[in-house]
PDB file of C-alpha atoms in Angstrom:
ATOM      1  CA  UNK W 621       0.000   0.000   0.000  1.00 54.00           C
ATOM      2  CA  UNK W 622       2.628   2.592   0.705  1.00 51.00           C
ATOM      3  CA  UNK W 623       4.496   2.821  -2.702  1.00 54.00           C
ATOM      4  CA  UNK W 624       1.461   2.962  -4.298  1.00 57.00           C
ATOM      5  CA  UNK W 625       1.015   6.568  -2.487  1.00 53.00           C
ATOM      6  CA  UNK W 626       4.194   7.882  -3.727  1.00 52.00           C
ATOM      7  CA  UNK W 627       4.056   9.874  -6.610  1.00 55.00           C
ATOM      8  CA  UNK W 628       6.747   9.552  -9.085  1.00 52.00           C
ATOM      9  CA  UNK W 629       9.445   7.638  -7.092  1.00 50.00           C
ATOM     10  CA  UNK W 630      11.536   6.687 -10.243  1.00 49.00           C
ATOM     11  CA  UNK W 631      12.930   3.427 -11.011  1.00 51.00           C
ATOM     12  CA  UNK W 632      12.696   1.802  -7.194  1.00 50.00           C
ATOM     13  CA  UNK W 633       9.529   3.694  -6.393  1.00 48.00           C
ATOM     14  CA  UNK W 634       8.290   1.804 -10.003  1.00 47.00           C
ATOM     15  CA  UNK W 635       9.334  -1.726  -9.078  1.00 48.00           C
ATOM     16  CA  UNK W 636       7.719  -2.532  -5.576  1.00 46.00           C
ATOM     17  CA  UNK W 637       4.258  -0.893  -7.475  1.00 47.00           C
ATOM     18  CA  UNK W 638       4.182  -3.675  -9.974  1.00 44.00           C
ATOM     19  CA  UNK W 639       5.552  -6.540  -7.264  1.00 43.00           C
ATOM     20  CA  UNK W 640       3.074  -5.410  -4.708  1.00 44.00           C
ATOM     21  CA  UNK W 641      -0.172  -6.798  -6.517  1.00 43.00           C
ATOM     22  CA  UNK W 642       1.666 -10.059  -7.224  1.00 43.00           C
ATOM     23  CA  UNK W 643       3.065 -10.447  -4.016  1.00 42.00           C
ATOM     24  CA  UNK W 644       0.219  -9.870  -2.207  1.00 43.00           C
ATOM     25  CA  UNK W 645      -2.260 -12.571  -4.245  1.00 43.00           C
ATOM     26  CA  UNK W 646      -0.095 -15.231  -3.255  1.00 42.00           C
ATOM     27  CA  UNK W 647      -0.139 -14.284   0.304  1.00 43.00           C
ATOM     28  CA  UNK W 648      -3.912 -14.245   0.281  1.00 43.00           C
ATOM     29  CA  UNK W 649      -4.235 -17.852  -1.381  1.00 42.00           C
ATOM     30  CA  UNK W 650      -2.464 -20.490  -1.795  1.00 43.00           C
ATOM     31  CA  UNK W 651      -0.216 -20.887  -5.119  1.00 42.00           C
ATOM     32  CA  UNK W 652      -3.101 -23.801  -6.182  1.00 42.00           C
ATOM     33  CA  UNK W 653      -5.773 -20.817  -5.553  1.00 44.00           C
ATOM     34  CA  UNK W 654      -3.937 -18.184  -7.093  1.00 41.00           C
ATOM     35  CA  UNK W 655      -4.632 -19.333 -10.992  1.00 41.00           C
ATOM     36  CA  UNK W 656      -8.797 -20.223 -10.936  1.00 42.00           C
ATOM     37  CA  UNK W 657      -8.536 -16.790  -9.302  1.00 43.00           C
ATOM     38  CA  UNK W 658      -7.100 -14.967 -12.103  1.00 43.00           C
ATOM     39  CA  UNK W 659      -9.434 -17.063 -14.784  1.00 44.00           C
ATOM     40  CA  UNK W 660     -12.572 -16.943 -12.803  1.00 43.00           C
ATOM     41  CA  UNK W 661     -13.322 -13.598 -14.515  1.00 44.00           C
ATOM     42  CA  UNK W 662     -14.172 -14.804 -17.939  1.00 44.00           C
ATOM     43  CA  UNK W 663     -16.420 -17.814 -16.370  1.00 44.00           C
ATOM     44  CA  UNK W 664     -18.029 -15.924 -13.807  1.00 43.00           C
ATOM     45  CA  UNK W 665     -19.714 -13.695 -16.775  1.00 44.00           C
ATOM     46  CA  UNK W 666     -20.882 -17.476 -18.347  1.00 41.00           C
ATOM     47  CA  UNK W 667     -21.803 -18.584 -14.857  1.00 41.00           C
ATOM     48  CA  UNK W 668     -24.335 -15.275 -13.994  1.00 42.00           C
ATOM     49  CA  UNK W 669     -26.772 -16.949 -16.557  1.00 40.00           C
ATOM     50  CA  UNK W 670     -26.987 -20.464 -15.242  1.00 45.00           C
ATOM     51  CA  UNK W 671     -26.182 -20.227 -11.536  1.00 61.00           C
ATOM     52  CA  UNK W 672     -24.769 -18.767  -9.029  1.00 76.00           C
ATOM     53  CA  UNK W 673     -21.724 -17.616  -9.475  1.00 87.00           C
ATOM     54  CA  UNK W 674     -20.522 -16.320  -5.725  1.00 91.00           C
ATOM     55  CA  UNK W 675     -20.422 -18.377  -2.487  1.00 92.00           C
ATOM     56  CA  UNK W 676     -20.095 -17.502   1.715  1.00 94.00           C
ATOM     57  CA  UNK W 677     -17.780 -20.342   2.313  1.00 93.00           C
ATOM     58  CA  UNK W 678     -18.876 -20.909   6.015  1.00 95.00           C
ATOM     59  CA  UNK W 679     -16.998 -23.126   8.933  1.00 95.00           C
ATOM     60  CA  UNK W 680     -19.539 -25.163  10.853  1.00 95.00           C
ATOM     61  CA  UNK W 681     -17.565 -27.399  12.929  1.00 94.00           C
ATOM     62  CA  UNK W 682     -13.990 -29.033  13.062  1.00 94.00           C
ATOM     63  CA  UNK W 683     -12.880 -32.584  14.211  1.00 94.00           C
ATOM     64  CA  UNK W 684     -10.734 -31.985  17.716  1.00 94.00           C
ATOM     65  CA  UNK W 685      -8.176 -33.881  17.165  1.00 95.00           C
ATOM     66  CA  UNK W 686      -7.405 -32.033  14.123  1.00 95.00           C
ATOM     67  CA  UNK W 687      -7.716 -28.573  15.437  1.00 95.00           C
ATOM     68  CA  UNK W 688      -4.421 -27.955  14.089  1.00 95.00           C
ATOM     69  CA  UNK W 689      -4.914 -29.256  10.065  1.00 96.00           C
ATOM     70  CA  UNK W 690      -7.876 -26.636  10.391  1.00 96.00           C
ATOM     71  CA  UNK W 691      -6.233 -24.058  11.948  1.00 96.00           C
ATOM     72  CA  UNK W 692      -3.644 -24.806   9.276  1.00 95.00           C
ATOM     73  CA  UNK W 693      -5.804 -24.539   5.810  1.00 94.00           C
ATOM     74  CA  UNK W 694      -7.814 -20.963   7.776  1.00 94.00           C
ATOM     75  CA  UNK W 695      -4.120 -19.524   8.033  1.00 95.00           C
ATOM     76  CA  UNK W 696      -3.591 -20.430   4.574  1.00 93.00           C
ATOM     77  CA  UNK W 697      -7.108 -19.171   2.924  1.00 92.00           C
ATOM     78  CA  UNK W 698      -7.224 -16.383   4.890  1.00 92.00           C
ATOM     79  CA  UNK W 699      -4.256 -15.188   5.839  1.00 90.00           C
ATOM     80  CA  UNK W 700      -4.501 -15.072   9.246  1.00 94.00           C
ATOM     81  CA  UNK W 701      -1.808 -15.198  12.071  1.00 95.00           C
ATOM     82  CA  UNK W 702      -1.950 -18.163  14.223  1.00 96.00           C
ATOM     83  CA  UNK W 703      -3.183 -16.735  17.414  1.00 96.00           C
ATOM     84  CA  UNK W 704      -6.011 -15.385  15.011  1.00 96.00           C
ATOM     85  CA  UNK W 705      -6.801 -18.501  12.771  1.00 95.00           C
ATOM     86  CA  UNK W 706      -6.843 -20.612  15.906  1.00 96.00           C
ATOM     87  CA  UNK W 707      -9.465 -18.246  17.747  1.00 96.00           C
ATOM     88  CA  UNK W 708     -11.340 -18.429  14.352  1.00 95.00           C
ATOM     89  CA  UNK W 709     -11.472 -22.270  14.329  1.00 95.00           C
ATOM     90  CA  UNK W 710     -12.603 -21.797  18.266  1.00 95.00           C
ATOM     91  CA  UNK W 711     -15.314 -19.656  17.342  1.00 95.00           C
ATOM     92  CA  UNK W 712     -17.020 -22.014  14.586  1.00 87.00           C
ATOM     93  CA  UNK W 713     -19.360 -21.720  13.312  1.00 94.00           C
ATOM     94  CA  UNK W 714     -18.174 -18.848  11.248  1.00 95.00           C
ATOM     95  CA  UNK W 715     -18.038 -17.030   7.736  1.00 94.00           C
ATOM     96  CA  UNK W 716     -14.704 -18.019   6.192  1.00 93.00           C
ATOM     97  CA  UNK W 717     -14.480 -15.671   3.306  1.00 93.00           C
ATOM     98  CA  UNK W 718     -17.815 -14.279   1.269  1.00 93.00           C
ATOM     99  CA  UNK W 719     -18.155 -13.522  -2.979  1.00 92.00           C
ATOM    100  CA  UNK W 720     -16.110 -16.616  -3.389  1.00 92.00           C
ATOM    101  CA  UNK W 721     -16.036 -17.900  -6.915  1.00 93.00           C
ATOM    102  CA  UNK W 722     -17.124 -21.261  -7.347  1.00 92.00           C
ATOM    103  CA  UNK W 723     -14.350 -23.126  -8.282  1.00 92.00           C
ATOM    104  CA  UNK W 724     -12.079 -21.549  -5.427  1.00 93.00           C
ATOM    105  CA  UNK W 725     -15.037 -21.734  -3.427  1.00 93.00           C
ATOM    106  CA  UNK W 726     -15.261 -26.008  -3.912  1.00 93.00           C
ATOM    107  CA  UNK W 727     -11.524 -26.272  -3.561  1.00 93.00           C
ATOM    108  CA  UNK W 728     -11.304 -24.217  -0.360  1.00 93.00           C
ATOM    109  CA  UNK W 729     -13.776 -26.360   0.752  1.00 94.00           C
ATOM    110  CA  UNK W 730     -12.325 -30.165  -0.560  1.00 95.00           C
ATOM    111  CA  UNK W 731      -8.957 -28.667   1.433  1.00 94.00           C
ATOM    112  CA  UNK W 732     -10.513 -27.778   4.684  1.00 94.00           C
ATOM    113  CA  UNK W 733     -12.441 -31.568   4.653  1.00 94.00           C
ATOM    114  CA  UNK W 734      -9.473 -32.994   4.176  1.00 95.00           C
ATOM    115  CA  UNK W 735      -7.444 -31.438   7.258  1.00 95.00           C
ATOM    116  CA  UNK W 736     -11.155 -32.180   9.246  1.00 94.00           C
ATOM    117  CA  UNK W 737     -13.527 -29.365   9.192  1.00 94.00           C
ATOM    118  CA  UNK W 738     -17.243 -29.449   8.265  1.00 94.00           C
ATOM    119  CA  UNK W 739     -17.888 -26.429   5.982  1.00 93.00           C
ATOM    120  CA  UNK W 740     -20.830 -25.360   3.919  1.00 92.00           C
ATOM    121  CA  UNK W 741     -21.244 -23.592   1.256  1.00 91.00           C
ATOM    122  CA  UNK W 742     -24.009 -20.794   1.114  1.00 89.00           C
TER     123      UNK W 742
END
């Protein structure tokens, strides 16, 4: 956020611009995430038509003894720390993300089954 602010810092004001946006997608989701992202664009226009195209992807419960997988896969879809992913999972049921495209929306939610959480999609 802060080079974008600067006006006209020259060649290194230029470069952390253009590496900000990139750097920051990653950080937000996973590297797997990071390409339906960028095409869900074009399919959420052919989507709008047929279905709907947006989900709340919602955590209803987790399995106990892995409290940690989940805490794990929140830290990674949302970008949490891990004092605040872990009071997230505590305080399930709870909105994980919402306007999530479909496809990121059903993988987020095959890779939070698999470390043990119940999720829904809404």
């Amino acid at each position: 956020p802060m080079p974008i602010g600067m006006p006209g810092g020259g060649m290194p004001g230029g470069m952390p611009m253009q590496a900000a946006p990139a750097a920051a997608a990653p950080a937000a989701a996973p590297a797997a995430d990071a390409a339906p992202a960028e095409d869900a664009a074009p399919a959420e226009e052919a989507k709008k038509e047929k279905k709907k195209e947006t989900y709340i992807v919602k955590l209803v419960s987790y399995e106990v003894a892995k409290k940690i997988n989940v805490v794990k896969e929140i830290r990674a879809v949302t970008a949490l720390g891990l004092k605040e992913a872990k009071e997230f999972v505590e305080s399930a049921p709870k909105v994980i993300k919402k306007a999530v495209p479909v496809a990121e929306a059903e993988a987020m939610k095959a890779k939070l089954e698999a470390a043990g959480a119940e999720v829904a999609l809404e």
